[in-house]
Amino acid sequence: QVQLVESGGGLVQAGGSLRLSCTISGTLFSINSMGWYRQAPGKQRELVAAFASGGRTNWGDSVKGRFTISRDSAKNTVYLQMNSLKPEDTAVYYCNADVETVVQSKYGDFELWGQGTLVTVSS
C-alpha cells in the first residue's frame, strides 16, 4: 500500500530554519496533490502549503513569504523549507497527498496522511 513518511522535525530557536521531507512509497498511479498541514495544541489542523492540480500552489496565510515548498518528482518527495520560524509555528506537521492507488482491492482517488513530525520553536 501507499505510505507517506515525514522527517525533519525538531527543536529550533525563533528565527531559525528547518526543512521537512515527505516521501511516498508503494504502488502509485498518480499524485493529484501533495503538501503540508499542521496542527498546534488545542487548535484545528490548517493548511501550510500544497501543490495542487494545474501546477498551482496553495498557501496558508500565516506562512506565505517565510516558507517554501518544493518537490523532486523522480523521488516522489516533497520538501517544506521553513525560515524565520516563530513560536506560533510550533505544531505537528503532517504530509498529505491525494493519489490514485488501490486500497482494499478498490482502485480510486484516495486522500492519505503521514504520521506527522513535531516542530517546536522556542522563544
CSV table of N, CA, C and O in Angstrom, one decimal:
chain,number,residue,atom,x,y,z
A,1,GLN,N,0.8,-1.2,0.0
A,1,GLN,CA,0.0,0.0,0.0
A,1,GLN,C,0.9,1.2,0.0
A,1,GLN,O,2.0,1.2,0.3
A,2,VAL,N,0.3,2.4,-0.3
A,2,VAL,CA,1.0,3.6,-0.4
A,2,VAL,C,1.2,4.1,1.0
A,2,VAL,O,0.3,4.1,1.9
A,3,GLN,N,2.4,4.6,1.3
A,3,GLN,CA,2.7,5.2,2.6
A,3,GLN,C,3.4,6.6,2.4
A,3,GLN,O,4.1,6.8,1.5
A,4,LEU,N,3.1,7.5,3.3
A,4,LEU,CA,3.7,8.8,3.4
A,4,LEU,C,4.5,8.8,4.6
A,4,LEU,O,4.0,8.6,5.7
A,5,VAL,N,5.8,9.2,4.5
A,5,VAL,CA,6.7,9.2,5.6
A,5,VAL,C,7.4,10.6,5.7
A,5,VAL,O,8.0,11.0,4.7
A,6,GLU,N,7.2,11.3,6.8
A,6,GLU,CA,7.7,12.6,7.0
A,6,GLU,C,9.0,12.5,7.9
A,6,GLU,O,9.1,11.6,8.7
A,7,SER,N,9.9,13.5,7.7
A,7,SER,CA,11.0,13.6,8.6
A,7,SER,C,11.5,15.1,8.6
A,7,SER,O,11.1,15.9,7.8
A,8,GLY,N,12.4,15.4,9.6
A,8,GLY,CA,13.0,16.7,9.6
A,8,GLY,C,12.5,17.6,10.7
A,8,GLY,O,13.1,18.7,10.9
A,9,GLY,N,11.5,17.2,11.5
A,9,GLY,CA,11.1,18.0,12.6
A,9,GLY,C,12.1,18.0,13.8
A,9,GLY,O,13.1,17.2,13.8
A,10,GLY,N,11.9,19.0,14.7
A,10,GLY,CA,12.9,19.1,15.8
A,10,GLY,C,12.6,20.4,16.5
A,10,GLY,O,11.6,21.1,16.4
A,11,LEU,N,13.6,20.7,17.4
A,11,LEU,CA,13.6,21.9,18.2
A,11,LEU,C,14.5,23.0,17.6
A,11,LEU,O,15.6,22.7,17.3
A,12,VAL,N,14.0,24.2,17.4
A,12,VAL,CA,14.7,25.3,16.8
A,12,VAL,C,14.4,26.6,17.5
A,12,VAL,O,13.2,26.7,18.0
A,13,GLN,N,15.3,27.5,17.6
A,13,GLN,CA,15.0,28.8,18.2
A,13,GLN,C,14.3,29.7,17.2
A,13,GLN,O,14.4,29.5,16.0
A,14,ALA,N,13.6,30.7,17.7
A,14,ALA,CA,12.9,31.6,16.9
A,14,ALA,C,13.8,32.3,16.0
A,14,ALA,O,14.9,32.7,16.3
A,15,GLY,N,13.4,32.4,14.7
A,15,GLY,CA,14.3,33.0,13.7
A,15,GLY,C,15.1,32.0,12.9
A,15,GLY,O,15.7,32.3,11.9
A,16,GLY,N,15.1,30.7,13.4
A,16,GLY,CA,15.9,29.7,12.7
A,16,GLY,C,15.1,29.0,11.6
A,16,GLY,O,14.0,29.5,11.2
A,17,SER,N,15.7,28.0,11.1
A,17,SER,CA,15.1,27.3,9.9
A,17,SER,C,15.1,25.8,10.1
A,17,SER,O,15.9,25.2,10.8
A,18,LEU,N,14.2,25.1,9.4
A,18,LEU,CA,14.1,23.7,9.4
A,18,LEU,C,13.6,23.3,8.0
A,18,LEU,O,12.9,24.1,7.3
A,19,ARG,N,14.0,22.1,7.5
A,19,ARG,CA,13.5,21.5,6.3
A,19,ARG,C,12.8,20.2,6.6
A,19,ARG,O,13.4,19.3,7.1
A,20,LEU,N,11.6,20.1,6.2
A,20,LEU,CA,10.8,18.9,6.3
A,20,LEU,C,10.8,18.1,5.0
A,20,LEU,O,10.8,18.7,3.9
A,21,SER,N,10.8,16.8,5.0
A,21,SER,CA,10.7,16.0,3.8
A,21,SER,C,9.5,15.0,4.0
A,21,SER,O,9.2,14.5,5.1
A,22,CYS,N,8.9,14.7,2.8
A,22,CYS,CA,7.8,13.7,2.8
A,22,CYS,C,8.0,12.9,1.5
A,22,CYS,O,8.1,13.4,0.4
A,23,THR,N,8.1,11.6,1.7
A,23,THR,CA,8.3,10.7,0.6
A,23,THR,C,7.2,9.7,0.5
A,23,THR,O,6.8,9.1,1.6
A,24,ILE,N,6.7,9.5,-0.7
A,24,ILE,CA,5.6,8.5,-0.9
A,24,ILE,C,6.2,7.2,-1.4
A,24,ILE,O,7.0,7.3,-2.4
A,25,SER,N,5.8,6.1,-0.9
A,25,SER,CA,6.3,4.8,-1.4
A,25,SER,C,5.1,3.9,-1.6
A,25,SER,O,4.0,4.1,-1.1
A,26,GLY,N,5.3,2.8,-2.4
A,26,GLY,CA,4.3,1.9,-2.7
A,26,GLY,C,3.7,2.0,-4.1
A,26,GLY,O,4.2,2.8,-4.9
A,27,THR,N,2.7,1.2,-4.4
A,27,THR,CA,2.1,1.2,-5.7
A,27,THR,C,1.3,2.5,-5.9
A,27,THR,O,0.4,2.8,-5.1
A,28,LEU,N,1.7,3.3,-6.9
A,28,LEU,CA,1.1,4.6,-7.1
A,28,LEU,C,0.9,4.9,-8.6
A,28,LEU,O,1.9,4.7,-9.4
A,29,PHE,N,-0.3,5.2,-8.9
A,29,PHE,CA,-0.6,5.5,-10.3
A,29,PHE,C,-0.6,7.0,-10.7
A,29,PHE,O,-0.2,7.3,-11.8
A,30,SER,N,-0.9,7.8,-9.7
A,30,SER,CA,-0.9,9.2,-10.0
A,30,SER,C,-0.9,10.0,-8.6
A,30,SER,O,-1.5,9.5,-7.7
A,31,ILE,N,-0.3,11.2,-8.6
A,31,ILE,CA,-0.4,12.1,-7.5
A,31,ILE,C,-1.2,13.3,-8.0
A,31,ILE,O,-0.7,14.0,-8.8
A,32,ASN,N,-2.3,13.5,-7.4
A,32,ASN,CA,-3.1,14.7,-7.8
A,32,ASN,C,-2.8,15.9,-7.1
A,32,ASN,O,-2.9,17.0,-7.6
A,33,SER,N,-2.4,15.8,-5.8
A,33,SER,CA,-2.0,16.9,-5.0
A,33,SER,C,-1.1,16.4,-3.9
A,33,SER,O,-1.2,15.2,-3.5
A,34,MET,N,-0.2,17.2,-3.3
A,34,MET,CA,0.6,16.8,-2.3
A,34,MET,C,1.1,18.1,-1.5
A,34,MET,O,1.5,19.1,-2.2
A,35,GLY,N,1.2,18.0,-0.2
A,35,GLY,CA,1.6,19.1,0.5
A,35,GLY,C,1.6,18.9,2.0
A,35,GLY,O,1.6,17.8,2.5
A,36,TRP,N,1.5,20.0,2.8
A,36,TRP,CA,1.7,20.0,4.2
A,36,TRP,C,0.6,20.7,5.0
A,36,TRP,O,0.1,21.8,4.5
A,37,TYR,N,0.2,20.1,6.1
A,37,TYR,CA,-0.7,20.7,7.0
A,37,TYR,C,-0.1,20.7,8.4
A,37,TYR,O,0.9,19.9,8.6
A,38,ARG,N,-0.6,21.4,9.3
A,38,ARG,CA,-0.1,21.4,10.7
A,38,ARG,C,-1.2,21.5,11.7
A,38,ARG,O,-2.3,22.1,11.4
A,39,GLN,N,-1.0,21.0,12.9
A,39,GLN,CA,-1.9,21.1,14.0
A,39,GLN,C,-1.2,21.5,15.3
A,39,GLN,O,-0.4,20.7,15.7
A,40,ALA,N,-1.5,22.6,15.8
A,40,ALA,CA,-0.9,23.1,17.1
A,40,ALA,C,-1.8,22.6,18.2
A,40,ALA,O,-3.0,22.3,18.0
A,41,PRO,N,-1.2,22.5,19.4
A,41,PRO,CA,-2.0,22.0,20.6
A,41,PRO,C,-3.3,22.9,20.8
A,41,PRO,O,-3.2,24.1,20.8
A,42,GLY,N,-4.4,22.2,20.9
A,42,GLY,CA,-5.6,22.9,21.1
A,42,GLY,C,-6.2,23.6,19.9
A,42,GLY,O,-7.2,24.4,20.1
A,43,LYS,N,-5.6,23.5,18.7
A,43,LYS,CA,-6.1,24.2,17.6
A,43,LYS,C,-6.5,23.2,16.5
A,43,LYS,O,-6.1,22.0,16.5
A,44,GLN,N,-7.2,23.7,15.5
A,44,GLN,CA,-7.6,22.9,14.3
A,44,GLN,C,-6.4,22.7,13.4
A,44,GLN,O,-5.5,23.6,13.3
A,45,ARG,N,-6.5,21.7,12.6
A,45,ARG,CA,-5.5,21.4,11.6
A,45,ARG,C,-5.6,22.5,10.5
A,45,ARG,O,-6.8,22.8,10.1
A,46,GLU,N,-4.5,23.0,10.0
A,46,GLU,CA,-4.6,24.1,9.0
A,46,GLU,C,-3.6,23.8,7.9
A,46,GLU,O,-2.6,23.1,8.0
A,47,LEU,N,-3.9,24.3,6.7
A,47,LEU,CA,-3.0,24.2,5.5
A,47,LEU,C,-1.8,25.0,5.8
A,47,LEU,O,-1.8,26.2,6.2
A,48,VAL,N,-0.6,24.5,5.4
A,48,VAL,CA,0.6,25.2,5.3
A,48,VAL,C,0.9,25.5,3.9
A,48,VAL,O,1.0,26.7,3.5
A,49,ALA,N,1.1,24.5,3.1
A,49,ALA,CA,1.4,24.7,1.6
A,49,ALA,C,1.2,23.4,0.9
A,49,ALA,O,1.5,22.4,1.5
A,50,ALA,N,0.7,23.5,-0.3
A,50,ALA,CA,0.4,22.3,-1.1
A,50,ALA,C,0.5,22.5,-2.6
A,50,ALA,O,0.0,23.6,-3.0
A,51,PHE,N,1.0,21.6,-3.3
A,51,PHE,CA,1.0,21.6,-4.7
A,51,PHE,C,-0.4,21.0,-5.1
A,51,PHE,O,-0.8,19.9,-4.7
A,52,ALA,N,-1.1,21.7,-6.0
A,52,ALA,CA,-2.4,21.3,-6.4
A,52,ALA,C,-2.4,21.1,-7.9
A,52,ALA,O,-1.4,21.3,-8.6
A,53,SER,N,-3.5,20.6,-8.5
A,53,SER,CA,-3.6,20.4,-9.9
A,53,SER,C,-3.4,21.7,-10.7
A,53,SER,O,-3.6,22.8,-10.2
A,54,GLY,N,-2.9,21.5,-11.9
A,54,GLY,CA,-2.6,22.6,-12.8
A,54,GLY,C,-1.3,23.4,-12.5
A,54,GLY,O,-1.1,24.4,-13.0
A,55,GLY,N,-0.5,22.8,-11.6
A,55,GLY,CA,0.8,23.4,-11.2
A,55,GLY,C,0.7,24.6,-10.2
A,55,GLY,O,1.7,25.2,-10.0
A,56,ARG,N,-0.5,24.8,-9.7
A,56,ARG,CA,-0.6,25.9,-8.7
A,56,ARG,C,-0.2,25.5,-7.3
A,56,ARG,O,-0.3,24.3,-7.0
A,57,THR,N,0.1,26.4,-6.5
A,57,THR,CA,0.5,26.2,-5.1
A,57,THR,C,-0.5,26.9,-4.2
A,57,THR,O,-0.7,28.1,-4.4
A,58,ASN,N,-1.0,26.2,-3.2
A,58,ASN,CA,-1.9,26.8,-2.2
A,58,ASN,C,-1.1,27.1,-1.0
A,58,ASN,O,-0.4,26.2,-0.5
A,59,TRP,N,-1.3,28.2,-0.4
A,59,TRP,CA,-0.6,28.7,0.8
A,59,TRP,C,-1.5,29.0,1.9
A,59,TRP,O,-2.6,29.6,1.7
A,60,GLY,N,-1.0,28.7,3.1
A,60,GLY,CA,-1.7,29.2,4.3
A,60,GLY,C,-1.2,30.6,4.6
A,60,GLY,O,0.0,31.0,4.4
A,61,ASP,N,-2.1,31.5,5.0
A,61,ASP,CA,-1.8,32.9,5.1
A,61,ASP,C,-0.7,33.2,6.1
A,61,ASP,O,0.1,34.1,6.0
A,62,SER,N,-0.6,32.4,7.2
A,62,SER,CA,0.4,32.6,8.2
A,62,SER,C,1.8,32.3,7.9
A,62,SER,O,2.7,32.7,8.6
A,63,VAL,N,2.0,31.6,6.8
A,63,VAL,CA,3.4,31.1,6.4
A,63,VAL,C,3.9,31.7,5.1
A,63,VAL,O,5.1,31.6,4.8
A,64,LYS,N,3.0,32.2,4.3
A,64,LYS,CA,3.4,32.6,2.9
A,64,LYS,C,4.5,33.7,3.1
A,64,LYS,O,4.3,34.7,3.8
A,65,GLY,N,5.6,33.6,2.3
A,65,GLY,CA,6.6,34.6,2.4
A,65,GLY,C,7.8,34.1,3.3
A,65,GLY,O,8.9,34.6,3.2
A,66,ARG,N,7.5,33.2,4.2
A,66,ARG,CA,8.5,32.6,5.1
A,66,ARG,C,8.9,31.2,4.7
A,66,ARG,O,10.1,30.8,4.9
A,67,PHE,N,7.9,30.4,4.2
A,67,PHE,CA,8.2,29.0,3.9
A,67,PHE,C,8.2,28.8,2.4
A,67,PHE,O,7.6,29.6,1.6
A,68,THR,N,8.9,27.8,2.0
A,68,THR,CA,9.0,27.4,0.6
A,68,THR,C,8.7,25.9,0.4
A,68,THR,O,9.2,25.1,1.2
A,69,ILE,N,7.9,25.6,-0.6
A,69,ILE,CA,7.6,24.2,-0.9
A,69,ILE,C,8.2,23.8,-2.2
A,69,ILE,O,8.2,24.6,-3.1
A,70,SER,N,8.8,22.6,-2.2
A,70,SER,CA,9.5,22.2,-3.4
A,70,SER,C,9.3,20.7,-3.6
A,70,SER,O,8.8,20.0,-2.6
A,71,ARG,N,9.6,20.1,-4.7
A,71,ARG,CA,9.4,18.7,-4.9
A,71,ARG,C,10.5,18.1,-5.8
A,71,ARG,O,11.1,18.8,-6.6
A,72,ASP,N,10.7,16.8,-5.6
A,72,ASP,CA,11.5,16.0,-6.5
A,72,ASP,C,10.6,14.9,-7.0
A,72,ASP,O,10.4,13.9,-6.4
A,73,SER,N,10.1,15.1,-8.2
A,73,SER,CA,9.1,14.2,-8.8
A,73,SER,C,9.7,12.8,-9.0
A,73,SER,O,9.0,11.8,-8.8
A,74,ALA,N,11.0,12.7,-9.3
A,74,ALA,CA,11.6,11.4,-9.6
A,74,ALA,C,11.6,10.5,-8.3
A,74,ALA,O,11.6,9.3,-8.3
A,75,LYS,N,11.7,11.2,-7.1
A,75,LYS,CA,11.8,10.5,-5.9
A,75,LYS,C,10.4,10.5,-5.1
A,75,LYS,O,10.4,10.0,-4.0
A,76,ASN,N,9.4,11.1,-5.7
A,76,ASN,CA,8.1,11.2,-5.1
A,76,ASN,C,8.2,11.9,-3.7
A,76,ASN,O,7.6,11.4,-2.7
A,77,THR,N,9.0,12.9,-3.7
A,77,THR,CA,9.3,13.6,-2.4
A,77,THR,C,8.9,15.1,-2.5
A,77,THR,O,9.2,15.7,-3.5
A,78,VAL,N,8.3,15.6,-1.4
A,78,VAL,CA,8.0,17.0,-1.3
A,78,VAL,C,8.8,17.5,-0.1
A,78,VAL,O,8.8,16.9,1.0
A,79,TYR,N,9.3,18.7,-0.2
A,79,TYR,CA,10.0,19.4,0.9
A,79,TYR,C,9.3,20.6,1.3
A,79,TYR,O,8.7,21.3,0.5
A,80,LEU,N,9.5,21.0,2.6
A,80,LEU,CA,9.0,22.2,3.1
A,80,LEU,C,10.2,22.9,3.8
A,80,LEU,O,10.6,22.5,4.9
A,81,GLN,N,10.7,24.0,3.2
A,81,GLN,CA,11.7,24.8,3.8
A,81,GLN,C,11.1,25.9,4.7
A,81,GLN,O,10.4,26.7,4.1
A,82,MET,N,11.4,25.9,6.0
A,82,MET,CA,10.7,26.8,6.9
A,82,MET,C,11.8,27.7,7.4
A,82,MET,O,12.8,27.3,8.1
A,83,ASN,N,11.6,29.0,7.1
A,83,ASN,CA,12.6,30.1,7.5
A,83,ASN,C,11.9,31.0,8.4
A,83,ASN,O,10.6,31.1,8.5
A,84,SER,N,12.7,31.8,9.2
A,84,SER,CA,12.1,32.8,10.1
A,84,SER,C,11.1,32.3,11.0
A,84,SER,O,10.0,32.8,11.1
A,85,LEU,N,11.4,31.1,11.6
A,85,LEU,CA,10.4,30.4,12.4
A,85,LEU,C,10.0,31.2,13.6
A,85,LEU,O,10.8,31.9,14.2
A,86,LYS,N,8.7,31.1,14.0
A,86,LYS,CA,8.2,31.8,15.1
A,86,LYS,C,7.6,30.8,16.1
A,86,LYS,O,7.3,29.7,15.7
A,87,PRO,N,7.5,31.1,17.4
A,87,PRO,CA,6.9,30.2,18.3
A,87,PRO,C,5.5,29.8,17.9
A,87,PRO,O,5.1,28.6,18.2
A,88,GLU,N,4.8,30.6,17.2
A,88,GLU,CA,3.4,30.3,16.7
A,88,GLU,C,3.5,29.1,15.7
A,88,GLU,O,2.4,28.6,15.3
A,89,ASP,N,4.6,28.8,15.1
A,89,ASP,CA,4.7,27.8,14.1
A,89,ASP,C,4.8,26.4,14.8
A,89,ASP,O,4.8,25.4,14.1
A,90,THR,N,5.0,26.4,16.1
A,90,THR,CA,5.1,25.1,16.8
A,90,THR,C,3.8,24.3,16.6
A,90,THR,O,2.7,24.7,16.8
A,91,ALA,N,4.0,23.1,16.1
A,91,ALA,CA,2.9,22.2,15.7
A,91,ALA,C,3.4,20.8,15.3
A,91,ALA,O,4.6,20.7,15.0
A,92,VAL,N,2.5,19.9,15.1
A,92,VAL,CA,2.8,18.7,14.4
A,92,VAL,C,2.5,18.9,13.0
A,92,VAL,O,1.4,19.3,12.6
A,93,TYR,N,3.5,18.6,12.1
A,93,TYR,CA,3.3,18.9,10.7
A,93,TYR,C,3.0,17.5,10.0
A,93,TYR,O,3.8,16.6,10.2
A,94,TYR,N,2.0,17.5,9.2
A,94,TYR,CA,1.6,16.3,8.5
A,94,TYR,C,1.7,16.4,7.0
A,94,TYR,O,1.3,17.4,6.4
A,95,CYS,N,2.2,15.4,6.4
A,95,CYS,CA,2.2,15.4,4.9
A,95,CYS,C,0.9,14.8,4.5
A,95,CYS,O,0.3,13.9,5.1
A,96,ASN,N,0.4,15.4,3.4
A,96,ASN,CA,-0.9,15.0,2.8
A,96,ASN,C,-0.8,14.8,1.3
A,96,ASN,O,-0.1,15.6,0.7
A,97,ALA,N,-1.5,13.8,0.8
A,97,ALA,CA,-1.5,13.6,-0.6
A,97,ALA,C,-2.8,13.0,-1.1
A,97,ALA,O,-3.4,12.2,-0.4
A,98,ASP,N,-3.2,13.4,-2.2
A,98,ASP,CA,-4.4,12.9,-2.9
A,98,ASP,C,-3.8,12.1,-4.1
A,98,ASP,O,-3.2,12.6,-5.0
A,99,VAL,N,-4.0,10.7,-4.0
A,99,VAL,CA,-3.4,9.9,-5.0
A,99,VAL,C,-4.4,8.9,-5.6
A,99,VAL,O,-5.4,8.6,-5.0
A,100,GLU,N,-4.0,8.4,-6.8
A,100,GLU,CA,-4.7,7.3,-7.4
A,100,GLU,C,-4.0,6.0,-7.1
A,100,GLU,O,-2.8,5.8,-7.5
A,101,THR,N,-4.6,5.1,-6.4
A,101,THR,CA,-4.0,3.9,-5.9
A,101,THR,C,-5.1,2.8,-5.7
A,101,THR,O,-6.2,3.0,-6.0
A,102,VAL,N,-4.6,1.7,-5.2
A,102,VAL,CA,-5.5,0.6,-4.8
A,102,VAL,C,-5.6,0.4,-3.3
A,102,VAL,O,-4.5,0.2,-2.7
A,103,VAL,N,-6.7,0.5,-2.7
A,103,VAL,CA,-6.9,0.4,-1.3
A,103,VAL,C,-8.0,-0.7,-1.1
A,103,VAL,O,-9.2,-0.5,-1.6
A,104,GLN,N,-7.7,-1.8,-0.4
A,104,GLN,CA,-8.6,-2.9,-0.1
A,104,GLN,C,-9.2,-3.3,-1.4
A,104,GLN,O,-10.5,-3.5,-1.5
A,105,SER,N,-8.4,-3.6,-2.4
A,105,SER,CA,-8.8,-4.1,-3.7
A,105,SER,C,-9.7,-3.2,-4.5
A,105,SER,O,-10.2,-3.6,-5.5
A,106,LYS,N,-9.7,-1.9,-4.1
A,106,LYS,CA,-10.5,-0.9,-4.9
A,106,LYS,C,-9.6,0.2,-5.4
A,106,LYS,O,-8.8,0.8,-4.7
A,107,TYR,N,-9.7,0.4,-6.7
A,107,TYR,CA,-8.9,1.4,-7.3
A,107,TYR,C,-9.7,2.7,-7.3
A,107,TYR,O,-10.9,2.8,-7.5
A,108,GLY,N,-9.0,3.8,-6.9
A,108,GLY,CA,-9.7,5.1,-6.9
A,108,GLY,C,-8.8,6.2,-6.4
A,108,GLY,O,-7.5,6.1,-6.4
A,109,ASP,N,-9.4,7.3,-6.1
A,109,ASP,CA,-8.7,8.5,-5.7
A,109,ASP,C,-8.8,8.6,-4.2
A,109,ASP,O,-9.9,8.7,-3.6
A,110,PHE,N,-7.7,8.6,-3.5
A,110,PHE,CA,-7.7,8.5,-2.0
A,110,PHE,C,-6.8,9.6,-1.4
A,110,PHE,O,-5.8,10.0,-2.0
A,111,GLU,N,-7.3,10.1,-0.3
A,111,GLU,CA,-6.5,11.1,0.5
A,111,GLU,C,-5.8,10.4,1.6
A,111,GLU,O,-6.4,9.7,2.4
A,112,LEU,N,-4.4,10.6,1.6
A,112,LEU,CA,-3.6,9.9,2.6
A,112,LEU,C,-2.8,10.9,3.4
A,112,LEU,O,-2.5,12.0,3.0
A,113,TRP,N,-2.5,10.4,4.7
A,113,TRP,CA,-1.8,11.3,5.6
A,113,TRP,C,-0.5,10.5,6.1
A,113,TRP,O,-0.6,9.3,6.3
A,114,GLY,N,0.5,11.3,6.4
A,114,GLY,CA,1.7,10.7,7.1
A,114,GLY,C,1.5,10.7,8.6
A,114,GLY,O,0.4,11.1,9.1
A,115,GLN,N,2.4,10.2,9.3
A,115,GLN,CA,2.3,10.1,10.8
A,115,GLN,C,2.6,11.4,11.5
A,115,GLN,O,2.2,11.5,12.7
A,116,GLY,N,3.1,12.3,10.9
A,116,GLY,CA,3.4,13.6,11.5
A,116,GLY,C,4.8,13.7,12.0
A,116,GLY,O,5.4,12.8,12.5
A,117,THR,N,5.3,15.0,12.0
A,117,THR,CA,6.6,15.2,12.6
A,117,THR,C,6.5,16.5,13.4
A,117,THR,O,5.9,17.5,13.0
A,118,LEU,N,7.0,16.5,14.6
A,118,LEU,CA,6.9,17.6,15.6
A,118,LEU,C,7.9,18.7,15.3
A,118,LEU,O,9.1,18.4,15.3
A,119,VAL,N,7.4,19.9,15.2
A,119,VAL,CA,8.3,21.1,15.1
A,119,VAL,C,8.0,22.0,16.3
A,119,VAL,O,6.9,22.4,16.6
A,120,THR,N,9.1,22.3,17.1
A,120,THR,CA,9.0,23.1,18.3
A,120,THR,C,9.9,24.3,18.1
A,120,THR,O,11.1,24.2,17.9
A,121,VAL,N,9.3,25.5,18.2
A,121,VAL,CA,10.1,26.8,18.1
A,121,VAL,C,10.1,27.5,19.4
A,121,VAL,O,9.0,27.8,19.9
A,122,SER,N,11.3,27.7,20.0
A,122,SER,CA,11.4,28.3,21.3
A,122,SER,C,11.6,29.8,21.1
A,122,SER,O,12.2,30.3,20.1
A,123,SER,N,11.2,30.5,22.2
A,123,SER,CA,11.4,32.0,22.1
A,123,SER,C,12.8,32.4,22.4
A,123,SER,O,13.6,31.7,23.1
